[in-house]
XYZ file of N, CA and C in Angstrom:
150
model
N 20.547 17.810 -2.117
C 19.935 17.353 -3.399
C 18.408 17.507 -3.720
N 17.797 16.925 -2.680
C 16.290 17.224 -2.651
C 15.805 18.514 -2.975
N 16.345 19.417 -1.913
C 15.849 20.992 -2.382
C 16.288 21.404 -3.655
N 17.405 21.254 -4.082
C 18.093 21.753 -5.415
C 17.389 21.304 -6.444
N 16.984 20.248 -6.521
C 16.608 19.661 -7.860
C 14.985 19.435 -7.502
N 14.373 19.910 -6.617
C 12.826 19.706 -6.265
C 12.405 18.223 -6.605
N 13.073 17.616 -6.070
C 12.660 15.959 -6.084
C 12.271 15.719 -4.654
N 11.420 14.722 -4.530
C 11.064 14.123 -3.310
C 11.510 12.749 -3.234
N 11.915 12.049 -4.223
C 12.305 10.608 -4.235
C 13.694 10.641 -4.972
N 14.662 9.805 -4.194
C 16.093 9.739 -4.933
C 16.620 8.305 -4.635
N 17.532 7.978 -5.012
C 18.563 6.767 -4.661
C 19.876 7.143 -4.481
N 20.554 6.732 -3.460
C 21.904 6.886 -3.200
C 22.442 5.681 -2.498
N 23.835 5.575 -2.228
C 24.685 4.858 -1.641
C 24.744 5.537 -0.204
N 24.635 4.573 0.997
C 24.801 5.235 2.353
C 25.904 4.648 2.851
N 26.921 5.101 3.398
C 27.966 4.432 4.023
C 27.576 4.218 5.686
N 27.742 3.105 6.092
C 27.544 2.801 7.549
C 28.639 3.114 8.242
N 28.644 3.126 9.702
C 29.613 3.283 10.686
C 30.743 2.363 10.215
N 30.395 1.161 9.683
C 31.466 0.176 9.575
C 32.166 0.224 8.107
N 31.776 1.355 7.405
C 32.267 1.818 6.039
C 31.621 0.766 4.956
N 30.652 0.138 5.561
C 29.871 -0.837 4.408
C 28.876 0.123 3.360
N 28.909 0.174 2.129
C 28.099 0.904 1.374
C 26.676 0.142 1.071
N 25.575 0.904 1.395
C 24.184 0.167 1.214
C 23.495 0.939 0.349
N 22.722 0.346 -0.442
C 21.938 1.234 -1.642
C 20.612 1.534 -0.587
N 20.037 2.623 -1.027
C 18.984 3.093 -0.106
C 18.202 4.127 -0.807
N 16.878 4.299 -0.735
C 15.730 5.039 -1.207
C 15.446 6.099 -0.274
N 15.220 7.439 -0.725
C 14.869 8.253 0.035
C 13.597 9.047 -0.324
N 12.770 9.243 0.675
C 11.448 10.162 0.275
C 11.726 11.149 1.092
N 11.716 12.550 0.570
C 11.917 13.683 1.387
C 10.811 14.731 0.935
N 10.275 15.525 1.977
C 9.526 16.613 1.786
C 9.912 17.754 2.837
N 9.839 19.016 2.285
C 10.050 20.131 3.266
C 8.819 20.298 4.008
N 9.127 20.842 5.341
C 7.778 20.922 6.230
C 8.114 22.265 7.024
N 7.266 23.149 6.833
C 7.396 24.580 7.366
C 6.969 24.329 8.822
N 7.964 25.016 9.641
C 7.390 24.822 11.154
C 8.196 26.216 11.854
N 7.415 26.822 12.783
C 7.940 27.751 13.338
C 8.647 28.891 12.571
N 8.214 29.219 11.612
C 8.737 30.153 10.567
C 10.048 29.779 9.927
N 10.300 28.484 9.910
C 11.458 27.754 9.284
C 11.074 26.717 8.470
N 11.985 26.376 7.378
C 11.643 25.051 6.861
C 12.648 23.874 6.988
N 11.963 22.735 7.460
C 12.989 21.656 7.779
C 12.614 20.417 6.674
N 13.695 19.716 6.341
C 13.582 18.683 5.462
C 13.226 17.286 6.308
N 12.015 16.757 6.104
C 11.604 15.539 6.433
C 11.951 14.380 5.425
N 12.544 13.591 5.971
C 13.089 12.249 4.996
C 12.805 10.801 5.821
N 12.412 9.967 4.794
C 12.156 8.664 5.224
C 12.983 7.821 4.476
N 13.910 7.077 5.051
C 15.028 6.433 4.359
C 14.766 4.713 4.390
N 14.744 4.144 3.207
C 14.648 2.749 3.452
C 16.016 2.066 2.550
N 16.615 1.033 3.368
C 17.528 0.223 2.604
C 16.814 -0.636 1.484
N 17.470 -0.569 0.383
C 16.918 -1.616 -0.621
C 17.418 -2.980 -0.518
N 16.616 -3.832 -0.655
C 17.028 -5.248 -0.537
C 16.795 -5.914 -1.833
N 17.916 -6.970 -2.101
C 17.726 -7.721 -3.269
C 16.739 -8.743 -3.097
N 16.017 -8.997 -4.324
C 14.866 -10.094 -4.179
C 15.538 -11.246 -4.671
N 15.450 -12.148 -3.935
C 16.081 -13.549 -4.375
C 15.200 -14.596 -5.148
C-alpha cells in the first residue's frame, strides 16, 4: 500500500499470533541499498487514552 499510493504514513489493523486485532500506525520509507529498493517501516501500536 505504501508504494502504490506514495504514502509514508497509514493506519491499519494488525492481527497478532493470538488472532487479536490491534490498531497500529505505520511510517514507511523506501531505502535504496545495493542496487535494490527496500521498504523500511516503523510500526506503533495505538493506545486508547483514558
